[in-house]
mmCIF file of C-alpha atoms in Angstrom:
data_model
loop_
_atom_site.group_PDB
_atom_site.id
_atom_site.type_symbol
_atom_site.label_atom_id
_atom_site.label_comp_id
_atom_site.label_asym_id
_atom_site.label_seq_id
_atom_site.Cartn_x
_atom_site.Cartn_y
_atom_site.Cartn_z
ATOM 1 C CA UNK A 1 0.012 0.019 0.004
ATOM 2 C CA UNK A 2 1.353 3.402 -0.886
ATOM 3 C CA UNK A 3 2.470 5.197 2.306
ATOM 4 C CA UNK A 4 3.129 8.756 1.038
ATOM 5 C CA UNK A 5 1.212 11.225 -1.030
ATOM 6 C CA UNK A 6 2.793 12.695 -4.070
ATOM 7 C CA UNK A 7 2.512 16.413 -3.464
ATOM 8 C CA UNK A 8 4.834 17.809 -6.067
ATOM 9 C CA UNK A 9 6.287 16.858 -9.423
ATOM 10 C CA UNK A 10 9.347 18.838 -10.556
ATOM 11 C CA UNK A 11 10.726 18.674 -14.186
ATOM 12 C CA UNK A 12 14.036 20.286 -14.439
ATOM 13 C CA UNK A 13 14.838 20.273 -17.980
ATOM 14 C CA UNK A 14 18.195 21.899 -17.615
ATOM 15 C CA UNK A 15 19.477 19.024 -15.429
ATOM 16 C CA UNK A 16 17.425 16.215 -16.802
ATOM 17 C CA UNK A 17 15.898 15.369 -13.379
ATOM 18 C CA UNK A 18 12.302 14.272 -12.570
ATOM 19 C CA UNK A 19 11.419 13.966 -8.993
ATOM 20 C CA UNK A 20 8.278 12.213 -7.518
ATOM 21 C CA UNK A 21 7.118 12.712 -3.974
ATOM 22 C CA UNK A 22 7.981 14.479 -0.822
ATOM 23 C CA UNK A 23 7.943 13.523 2.820
ATOM 24 C CA UNK A 24 9.732 14.001 6.171
ATOM 25 C CA UNK A 25 12.956 12.016 6.635
ATOM 26 C CA UNK A 26 12.193 9.664 3.725
ATOM 27 C CA UNK A 27 15.194 7.939 2.110
ATOM 28 C CA UNK A 28 15.778 8.944 -1.455
ATOM 29 C CA UNK A 29 16.444 6.672 -4.383
ATOM 30 C CA UNK A 30 17.860 8.138 -7.649
ATOM 31 C CA UNK A 31 17.991 6.174 -10.758
ATOM 32 C CA UNK A 32 20.068 7.238 -13.708
ATOM 33 C CA UNK A 33 19.513 6.127 -17.261
ATOM 34 C CA UNK A 34 20.108 7.056 -20.883
ATOM 35 C CA UNK A 35 17.384 7.433 -23.462
ATOM 36 C CA UNK A 36 18.586 4.501 -25.562
ATOM 37 C CA UNK A 37 17.081 1.275 -24.040
ATOM 38 C CA UNK A 38 13.564 2.266 -23.298
ATOM 39 C CA UNK A 39 12.587 -1.214 -22.354
ATOM 40 C CA UNK A 40 15.035 -1.349 -19.447
ATOM 41 C CA UNK A 41 13.963 2.040 -18.283
ATOM 42 C CA UNK A 42 10.295 1.153 -18.277
ATOM 43 C CA UNK A 43 10.977 -2.142 -16.450
ATOM 44 C CA UNK A 44 13.052 -0.310 -13.850
ATOM 45 C CA UNK A 45 10.277 2.142 -13.263
ATOM 46 C CA UNK A 46 7.886 -0.579 -12.969
ATOM 47 C CA UNK A 47 10.014 -2.186 -10.217
ATOM 48 C CA UNK A 48 10.306 1.048 -8.453
ATOM 49 C CA UNK A 49 6.499 1.680 -8.590
ATOM 50 C CA UNK A 50 5.999 -1.777 -7.200
ATOM 51 C CA UNK A 51 8.409 -0.959 -4.339
ATOM 52 C CA UNK A 52 6.453 2.234 -3.806
ATOM 53 C CA UNK A 53 3.436 0.095 -2.938
ATOM 54 C CA UNK A 54 5.344 -1.590 -0.176
ATOM 55 C CA UNK A 55 7.849 0.942 1.233
ATOM 56 C CA UNK A 56 8.178 4.652 2.017
ATOM 57 C CA UNK A 57 10.828 6.450 -0.045
ATOM 58 C CA UNK A 58 11.351 9.227 -2.647
ATOM 59 C CA UNK A 59 12.379 8.590 -6.236
ATOM 60 C CA UNK A 60 14.344 10.869 -8.408
ATOM 61 C CA UNK A 61 15.027 10.159 -12.080
ATOM 62 C CA UNK A 62 18.037 11.383 -13.887
ATOM 63 C CA UNK A 63 18.079 11.182 -17.809
ATOM 64 C CA UNK A 64 21.399 11.334 -19.766
ATOM 65 C CA UNK A 65 20.924 12.796 -23.236
ATOM 66 C CA UNK A 66 24.396 11.604 -24.294
ATOM 67 C CA UNK A 67 27.236 9.388 -23.097
ATOM 68 C CA UNK A 68 29.219 12.559 -22.055
ATOM 69 C CA UNK A 69 26.642 13.218 -19.310
ATOM 70 C CA UNK A 70 26.975 9.898 -17.677
ATOM 71 C CA UNK A 71 29.587 10.911 -15.005
ATOM 72 C CA UNK A 72 27.939 14.334 -14.323
ATOM 73 C CA UNK A 73 24.437 12.845 -13.792
ATOM 74 C CA UNK A 74 25.737 10.011 -11.597
ATOM 75 C CA UNK A 75 27.572 12.553 -9.527
ATOM 76 C CA UNK A 76 24.444 14.756 -9.243
ATOM 77 C CA UNK A 77 22.407 11.709 -8.170
ATOM 78 C CA UNK A 78 24.991 10.798 -5.570
ATOM 79 C CA UNK A 79 24.716 14.346 -4.173
ATOM 80 C CA UNK A 80 20.915 14.156 -3.839
ATOM 81 C CA UNK A 81 20.151 10.524 -2.859
ATOM 82 C CA UNK A 82 20.831 7.801 -0.361
ATOM 83 C CA UNK A 83 20.787 5.050 -3.092
ATOM 84 C CA UNK A 84 21.691 5.564 -6.791
ATOM 85 C CA UNK A 85 20.443 2.978 -9.229
ATOM 86 C CA UNK A 86 22.374 2.838 -12.677
ATOM 87 C CA UNK A 87 20.386 1.286 -15.454
ATOM 88 C CA UNK A 88 22.466 -0.643 -18.101
ATOM 89 C CA UNK A 89 25.994 -1.906 -18.238
ATOM 90 C CA UNK A 90 27.291 1.224 -20.053
ATOM 91 C CA UNK A 91 27.185 3.005 -16.762
ATOM 92 C CA UNK A 92 29.952 0.727 -15.453
ATOM 93 C CA UNK A 93 32.779 3.281 -16.039
ATOM 94 C CA UNK A 94 30.840 6.036 -14.383
ATOM 95 C CA UNK A 95 30.132 3.764 -11.368
ATOM 96 C CA UNK A 96 33.869 3.003 -10.850
ATOM 97 C CA UNK A 97 34.865 6.695 -11.231
ATOM 98 C CA UNK A 98 32.105 8.330 -9.218
ATOM 99 C CA UNK A 99 31.082 5.902 -6.397
ATOM 100 C CA UNK A 100 34.398 6.048 -4.411
ATOM 101 C CA UNK A 101 33.811 9.789 -3.974
ATOM 102 C CA UNK A 102 30.481 9.180 -2.135
ATOM 103 C CA UNK A 103 31.264 6.303 0.300
ATOM 104 C CA UNK A 104 28.075 6.830 2.222
ATOM 105 C CA UNK A 105 25.962 6.538 -0.747
ATOM 106 C CA UNK A 106 24.770 3.059 -1.819
ATOM 107 C CA UNK A 107 25.158 2.375 -5.549
ATOM 108 C CA UNK A 108 23.331 -0.235 -7.468
ATOM 109 C CA UNK A 109 24.112 -1.474 -11.076
ATOM 110 C CA UNK A 110 21.549 -3.225 -13.000
ATOM 111 C CA UNK A 111 22.833 -5.439 -15.660
ATOM 112 C CA UNK A 112 26.364 -4.595 -14.872
ATOM 113 C CA UNK A 113 29.096 -6.306 -16.904
ATOM 114 C CA UNK A 114 32.748 -6.505 -16.337
ATOM 115 C CA UNK A 115 34.660 -6.014 -19.614
ATOM 116 C CA UNK A 116 37.681 -8.233 -18.991
ATOM 117 C CA UNK A 117 36.240 -11.413 -17.337
ATOM 118 C CA UNK A 118 33.199 -12.801 -15.583
ATOM 119 C CA UNK A 119 34.126 -11.223 -12.220
ATOM 120 C CA UNK A 120 31.800 -8.568 -10.763
ATOM 121 C CA UNK A 121 34.382 -5.798 -10.485
ATOM 122 C CA UNK A 122 32.458 -3.422 -8.293
ATOM 123 C CA UNK A 123 33.500 -0.934 -5.624
ATOM 124 C CA UNK A 124 32.908 -1.419 -1.952
ATOM 125 C CA UNK A 125 29.688 0.786 -1.722
ATOM 126 C CA UNK A 126 28.105 -0.717 -4.836
ATOM 127 C CA UNK A 127 25.869 -3.841 -5.382
ATOM 128 C CA UNK A 128 25.477 -5.427 -8.747
ATOM 129 C CA UNK A 129 22.431 -7.358 -10.083
ATOM 130 C CA UNK A 130 23.232 -9.392 -13.123
ATOM 131 C CA UNK A 131 21.301 -12.194 -14.799
ATOM 132 C CA UNK A 132 21.435 -15.715 -15.838
ATOM 133 C CA UNK A 133 20.842 -14.853 -19.640
ATOM 134 C CA UNK A 134 21.631 -18.479 -20.508
ATOM 135 C CA UNK A 135 18.644 -19.855 -18.532
ATOM 136 C CA UNK A 136 16.197 -17.580 -20.301
ATOM 137 C CA UNK A 137 17.772 -18.324 -23.593
ATOM 138 C CA UNK A 138 17.304 -22.020 -22.960
ATOM 139 C CA UNK A 139 13.495 -21.475 -22.663
ATOM 140 C CA UNK A 140 13.220 -19.663 -25.962
ATOM 141 C CA UNK A 141 15.545 -22.389 -27.499
ATOM 142 C CA UNK A 142 13.003 -24.850 -26.486
ATOM 143 C CA UNK A 143 10.219 -22.790 -28.101
ATOM 144 C CA UNK A 144 12.257 -22.332 -31.279
ATOM 145 C CA UNK A 145 12.780 -26.065 -31.662
ATOM 146 C CA UNK A 146 9.177 -26.797 -31.077
ATOM 147 C CA UNK A 147 7.969 -24.204 -33.610
ATOM 148 C CA UNK A 148 10.515 -24.865 -36.319
ATOM 149 C CA UNK A 149 9.388 -26.840 -39.324
ATOM 150 C CA UNK A 150 12.837 -27.080 -40.952
ATOM 151 C CA UNK A 151 14.940 -28.073 -38.046
ATOM 152 C CA UNK A 152 17.081 -25.167 -38.829
ATOM 153 C CA UNK A 153 17.513 -22.152 -36.479
ATOM 154 C CA UNK A 154 19.667 -19.104 -36.225
ATOM 155 C CA UNK A 155 21.254 -16.816 -33.531
ATOM 156 C CA UNK A 156 22.580 -13.360 -34.299
ATOM 157 C CA UNK A 157 24.761 -11.757 -31.581
ATOM 158 C CA UNK A 158 25.920 -8.289 -31.273
ATOM 159 C CA UNK A 159 29.568 -8.787 -30.191
ATOM 160 C CA UNK A 160 31.398 -12.092 -29.751
ATOM 161 C CA UNK A 161 32.323 -12.056 -26.076
ATOM 162 C CA UNK A 162 31.378 -14.005 -22.976
ATOM 163 C CA UNK A 163 28.245 -12.147 -22.028
ATOM 164 C CA UNK A 164 26.613 -12.639 -25.498
ATOM 165 C CA UNK A 165 28.065 -16.184 -25.683
ATOM 166 C CA UNK A 166 25.837 -17.008 -22.715
ATOM 167 C CA UNK A 167 22.754 -16.331 -24.875
ATOM 168 C CA UNK A 168 24.127 -18.426 -27.619
ATOM 169 C CA UNK A 169 25.050 -21.395 -25.459
ATOM 170 C CA UNK A 170 21.682 -21.414 -23.513
ATOM 171 C CA UNK A 171 19.703 -21.081 -26.781
ATOM 172 C CA UNK A 172 21.609 -23.966 -28.513
ATOM 173 C CA UNK A 173 21.132 -26.130 -25.431
ATOM 174 C CA UNK A 174 17.474 -25.542 -25.424
ATOM 175 C CA UNK A 175 17.145 -26.343 -29.097
ATOM 176 C CA UNK A 176 19.164 -29.529 -28.851
ATOM 177 C CA UNK A 177 17.226 -30.662 -25.598
ATOM 178 C CA UNK A 178 14.122 -30.913 -27.924
ATOM 179 C CA UNK A 179 15.737 -31.885 -31.130
ATOM 180 C CA UNK A 180 19.397 -32.993 -31.122
ATOM 181 C CA UNK A 181 19.412 -33.279 -34.885
ATOM 182 C CA UNK A 182 18.497 -29.634 -35.316
ATOM 183 C CA UNK A 183 21.101 -27.015 -36.467
ATOM 184 C CA UNK A 184 21.716 -23.601 -34.924
ATOM 185 C CA UNK A 185 23.524 -21.252 -37.260
ATOM 186 C CA UNK A 186 25.516 -18.538 -35.555
ATOM 187 C CA UNK A 187 26.659 -15.143 -36.709
ATOM 188 C CA UNK A 188 28.096 -12.109 -34.739
ATOM 189 C CA UNK A 189 27.500 -8.682 -36.206
ATOM 190 C CA UNK A 190 30.332 -6.908 -34.319
ATOM 191 C CA UNK A 191 27.706 -4.185 -33.509
ATOM 192 C CA UNK A 192 24.840 -3.449 -31.130
ATOM 193 C CA UNK A 193 23.443 -0.574 -33.103
ATOM 194 C CA UNK A 194 23.591 -1.609 -36.862
ATOM 195 C CA UNK A 195 20.177 -2.553 -37.973
ATOM 196 C CA UNK A 196 21.511 -3.205 -41.501
ATOM 197 C CA UNK A 197 24.001 -5.763 -40.295
ATOM 198 C CA UNK A 198 21.284 -7.569 -38.197
ATOM 199 C CA UNK A 199 18.937 -7.699 -41.321
ATOM 200 C CA UNK A 200 21.761 -9.033 -43.534
ATOM 201 C CA UNK A 201 22.928 -11.764 -41.105
ATOM 202 C CA UNK A 202 19.334 -12.932 -40.418
ATOM 203 C CA UNK A 203 18.322 -12.816 -44.154
ATOM 204 C CA UNK A 204 21.496 -14.848 -44.959
ATOM 205 C CA UNK A 205 20.578 -17.478 -42.326
ATOM 206 C CA UNK A 206 17.068 -17.711 -43.585
ATOM 207 C CA UNK A 207 17.738 -17.685 -47.306
ATOM 208 C CA UNK A 208 20.902 -19.830 -47.393
ATOM 209 C CA UNK A 209 20.590 -21.997 -44.283
ATOM 210 C CA UNK A 210 16.768 -22.344 -44.363
ATOM 211 C CA UNK A 211 16.430 -21.045 -40.812
ATOM 212 C CA UNK A 212 12.837 -20.341 -39.822
ATOM 213 C CA UNK A 213 13.432 -19.218 -36.367
ATOM 214 C CA UNK A 214 16.168 -16.771 -35.501
ATOM 215 C CA UNK A 215 17.024 -15.553 -32.034
ATOM 216 C CA UNK A 216 19.049 -12.242 -31.571
ATOM 217 C CA UNK A 217 20.964 -10.926 -28.618
ATOM 218 C CA UNK A 218 22.130 -7.883 -30.502
ATOM 219 C CA UNK A 219 20.460 -4.649 -29.089
ATOM 220 C CA UNK A 220 19.607 -2.308 -31.842
ATOM 221 C CA UNK A 221 21.174 -4.587 -34.360
ATOM 222 C CA UNK A 222 18.528 -7.026 -33.600
ATOM 223 C CA UNK A 223 15.874 -4.675 -34.886
ATOM 224 C CA UNK A 224 17.196 -5.667 -38.404
ATOM 225 C CA UNK A 225 16.566 -9.303 -37.491
ATOM 226 C CA UNK A 226 12.889 -8.653 -36.670
ATOM 227 C CA UNK A 227 12.461 -6.568 -39.881
ATOM 228 C CA UNK A 228 13.928 -9.464 -41.957
ATOM 229 C CA UNK A 229 11.504 -11.907 -40.325
ATOM 230 C CA UNK A 230 8.595 -9.693 -41.080
ATOM 231 C CA UNK A 231 9.663 -9.158 -44.682
ATOM 232 C CA UNK A 232 10.505 -12.786 -45.340
ATOM 233 C CA UNK A 233 7.780 -14.369 -43.226
ATOM 234 C CA UNK A 234 9.547 -16.382 -40.578
ATOM 235 C CA UNK A 235 9.906 -16.264 -36.825
ATOM 236 C CA UNK A 236 12.343 -14.042 -34.828
ATOM 237 C CA UNK A 237 12.817 -14.079 -31.114
ATOM 238 C CA UNK A 238 13.290 -10.874 -29.120
ATOM 239 C CA UNK A 239 15.597 -10.305 -26.187
ATOM 240 C CA UNK A 240 15.811 -8.282 -22.925
ATOM 241 C CA UNK A 241 12.215 -7.206 -23.065
ATOM 242 C CA UNK A 242 8.966 -8.064 -24.830
ATOM 243 C CA UNK A 243 9.728 -7.026 -28.449
ATOM 244 C CA UNK A 244 6.458 -8.478 -29.912
ATOM 245 C CA UNK A 245 5.317 -4.866 -30.493
ATOM 246 C CA UNK A 246 7.881 -4.600 -33.238
ATOM 247 C CA UNK A 247 6.180 -7.307 -35.385
ATOM 248 C CA UNK A 248 3.021 -8.825 -33.792
ATOM 249 C CA UNK A 249 2.890 -11.703 -36.414
ATOM 250 C CA UNK A 250 6.572 -12.462 -36.555
ATOM 251 C CA UNK A 251 8.019 -12.238 -33.033
ATOM 252 C CA UNK A 252 7.424 -15.697 -31.741
ATOM 253 C CA UNK A 253 8.440 -14.701 -28.060
ATOM 254 C CA UNK A 254 11.237 -12.759 -26.282
ATOM 255 C CA UNK A 255 13.698 -13.694 -23.676
ATOM 256 C CA UNK A 256 13.324 -11.007 -20.838
ATOM 257 C CA UNK A 257 15.755 -10.019 -18.127
ATOM 258 C CA UNK A 258 13.561 -8.791 -15.313
ATOM 259 C CA UNK A 259 15.313 -5.580 -14.147
ATOM 260 C CA UNK A 260 12.129 -4.683 -12.355
ATOM 261 C CA UNK A 261 12.734 -7.434 -9.932
ATOM 262 C CA UNK A 262 16.244 -6.219 -9.410
ATOM 263 C CA UNK A 263 15.064 -2.660 -8.957
ATOM 264 C CA UNK A 264 12.580 -3.776 -6.280
ATOM 265 C CA UNK A 265 15.179 -5.898 -4.497
ATOM 266 C CA UNK A 266 17.587 -2.917 -4.377
ATOM 267 C CA UNK A 267 14.994 -0.688 -2.720
ATOM 268 C CA UNK A 268 14.096 -3.400 -0.271
ATOM 269 C CA UNK A 269 17.697 -3.792 0.736
ATOM 270 C CA UNK A 270 17.815 0.045 1.399
ATOM 271 C CA UNK A 271 14.574 0.152 3.441
ATOM 272 C CA UNK A 272 15.456 -2.953 5.436
ATOM 273 C CA UNK A 273 19.005 -1.877 5.986
ATOM 274 C CA UNK A 274 20.508 -5.020 4.521
ATOM 275 C CA UNK A 275 22.283 -3.466 1.580
ATOM 276 C CA UNK A 276 25.644 -5.280 1.092
ATOM 277 C CA UNK A 277 28.357 -3.313 -0.712
ATOM 278 C CA UNK A 278 31.044 -4.934 -2.663
ATOM 279 C CA UNK A 279 28.809 -7.825 -3.608
ATOM 280 C CA UNK A 280 26.228 -8.933 -6.164
ATOM 281 C CA UNK A 281 23.210 -10.942 -6.936
ATOM 282 C CA UNK A 282 22.880 -13.119 -10.084
ATOM 283 C CA UNK A 283 19.137 -13.585 -10.841
ATOM 284 C CA UNK A 284 17.887 -16.607 -12.855
ATOM 285 C CA UNK A 285 14.737 -18.500 -13.258
ATOM 286 C CA UNK A 286 14.537 -19.512 -9.579
ATOM 287 C CA UNK A 287 15.029 -15.887 -8.580
ATOM 288 C CA UNK A 288 12.361 -14.552 -11.033
ATOM 289 C CA UNK A 289 15.174 -12.765 -12.844
ATOM 290 C CA UNK A 290 14.816 -14.190 -16.368
ATOM 291 C CA UNK A 291 11.897 -15.719 -18.292
ATOM 292 C CA UNK A 292 10.242 -15.671 -21.734
ATOM 293 C CA UNK A 293 7.423 -13.401 -22.690
ATOM 294 C CA UNK A 294 4.681 -13.813 -25.354
ATOM 295 C CA UNK A 295 2.971 -10.450 -25.649
ATOM 296 C CA UNK A 296 1.331 -11.246 -29.108
ATOM 297 C CA UNK A 297 0.053 -14.763 -27.976
ATOM 298 C CA UNK A 298 2.096 -16.521 -30.661
ATOM 299 C CA UNK A 299 3.270 -19.448 -28.439
ATOM 300 C CA UNK A 300 0.995 -22.445 -28.913
ATOM 301 C CA UNK A 301 -0.891 -23.351 -25.779
ATOM 302 C CA UNK A 302 0.318 -26.979 -25.882
ATOM 303 C CA UNK A 303 3.954 -25.729 -25.638
ATOM 304 C CA UNK A 304 3.470 -23.473 -22.504
ATOM 305 C CA UNK A 305 3.010 -26.349 -20.158
ATOM 306 C CA UNK A 306 6.174 -27.972 -21.552
ATOM 307 C CA UNK A 307 8.285 -24.897 -20.984
ATOM 308 C CA UNK A 308 6.819 -24.466 -17.564
ATOM 309 C CA UNK A 309 8.056 -28.111 -16.820
ATOM 310 C CA UNK A 310 11.568 -27.165 -17.914
ATOM 311 C CA UNK A 311 11.469 -23.963 -15.860
ATOM 312 C CA UNK A 312 10.784 -26.025 -12.855
ATOM 313 C CA UNK A 313 13.696 -28.455 -13.599
ATOM 314 C CA UNK A 314 15.959 -25.537 -13.898
ATOM 315 C CA UNK A 315 14.764 -24.026 -10.531
ATOM 316 C CA UNK A 316 15.116 -27.436 -8.881
ATOM 317 C CA UNK A 317 18.616 -27.721 -10.488
ATOM 318 C CA UNK A 318 17.692 -30.921 -12.345
ATOM 319 C CA UNK A 319 18.954 -29.189 -15.368
ATOM 320 C CA UNK A 320 22.054 -26.928 -15.222
ATOM 321 C CA UNK A 321 21.950 -24.693 -18.322
ATOM 322 C CA UNK A 322 25.489 -24.276 -19.954
ATOM 323 C CA UNK A 323 26.705 -20.704 -20.127
ATOM 324 C CA UNK A 324 29.973 -21.122 -22.041
ATOM 325 C CA UNK A 325 31.217 -23.255 -24.824
ATOM 326 C CA UNK A 326 32.988 -25.866 -22.662
ATOM 327 C CA UNK A 327 29.853 -26.432 -20.635
ATOM 328 C CA UNK A 328 27.707 -26.575 -23.774
ATOM 329 C CA UNK A 329 29.908 -29.333 -25.227
ATOM 330 C CA UNK A 330 29.587 -31.368 -22.044
ATOM 331 C CA UNK A 331 25.720 -30.803 -21.901
ATOM 332 C CA UNK A 332 25.254 -31.965 -25.563
ATOM 333 C CA UNK A 333 27.368 -34.980 -24.934
ATOM 334 C CA UNK A 334 25.041 -35.928 -22.149
ATOM 335 C CA UNK A 335 21.871 -35.747 -24.337
#
């Protein structure tokens, strides 16, 4: 139940700050984001609104119009709030540079990624929420294999590094779990913001490899994958958020990372005074951190129960989804 009344809304265009709510001695949570990944921003706001129904706090929003504003907006948020939530891994550098200057402020990074390895390289007053992308990708791999008529599927990644490899490995494992004879064709576009390259790679997989379901983990590049699917009449699978709105008849489903859950947990840790700096949580299916979505209702009803059974097996650790190539090789050997 909401515990405080919103009495004022201030939009400060010159600073890119939006404030919601006032109240005596309430803790303040600022969240900083750019204007690129609207899906993550919407989900973060949803998580904060859900927290608003359970806890008393004030929310301040800081919008970065360009990459050059990241550090300044994070610094401003740190001056004005008890907790600062950074939305999207591109804020990793700003986190490392700004957070040490505000040791009493609690920083939270949603979908933070270390650039060199798989370690959570976070400072002592920061908590990172990352996701088991491979588990969600496994689910959409199952659906791809069930829906494919050609036993030929595709994957288009943005950049070829360990994070995006997790999507590929989980997806391939899901496909092979259903149909070990199916093929998964893989291309990396070397870009997260090149729609044309996404279109070309997906079209190649469809036209030359006969792939009739193609999954992307490529950010804006993936828009081209969905456009190719719409133009050439096959299934695409979206990522991070529900992307069915981009093509209601050609996005089979989407693999979603539930940053709303992470945002809620962050606020809860502040209010309950259990925030742990220098640490992190990795959210998977068991933690309600990843899932698939079907906003357009394209997943056949008979497949939903089957996917739910696999979700339970993953939660119960009966299935351990591979997240790298070595683990994928071992997993496939066991099928």
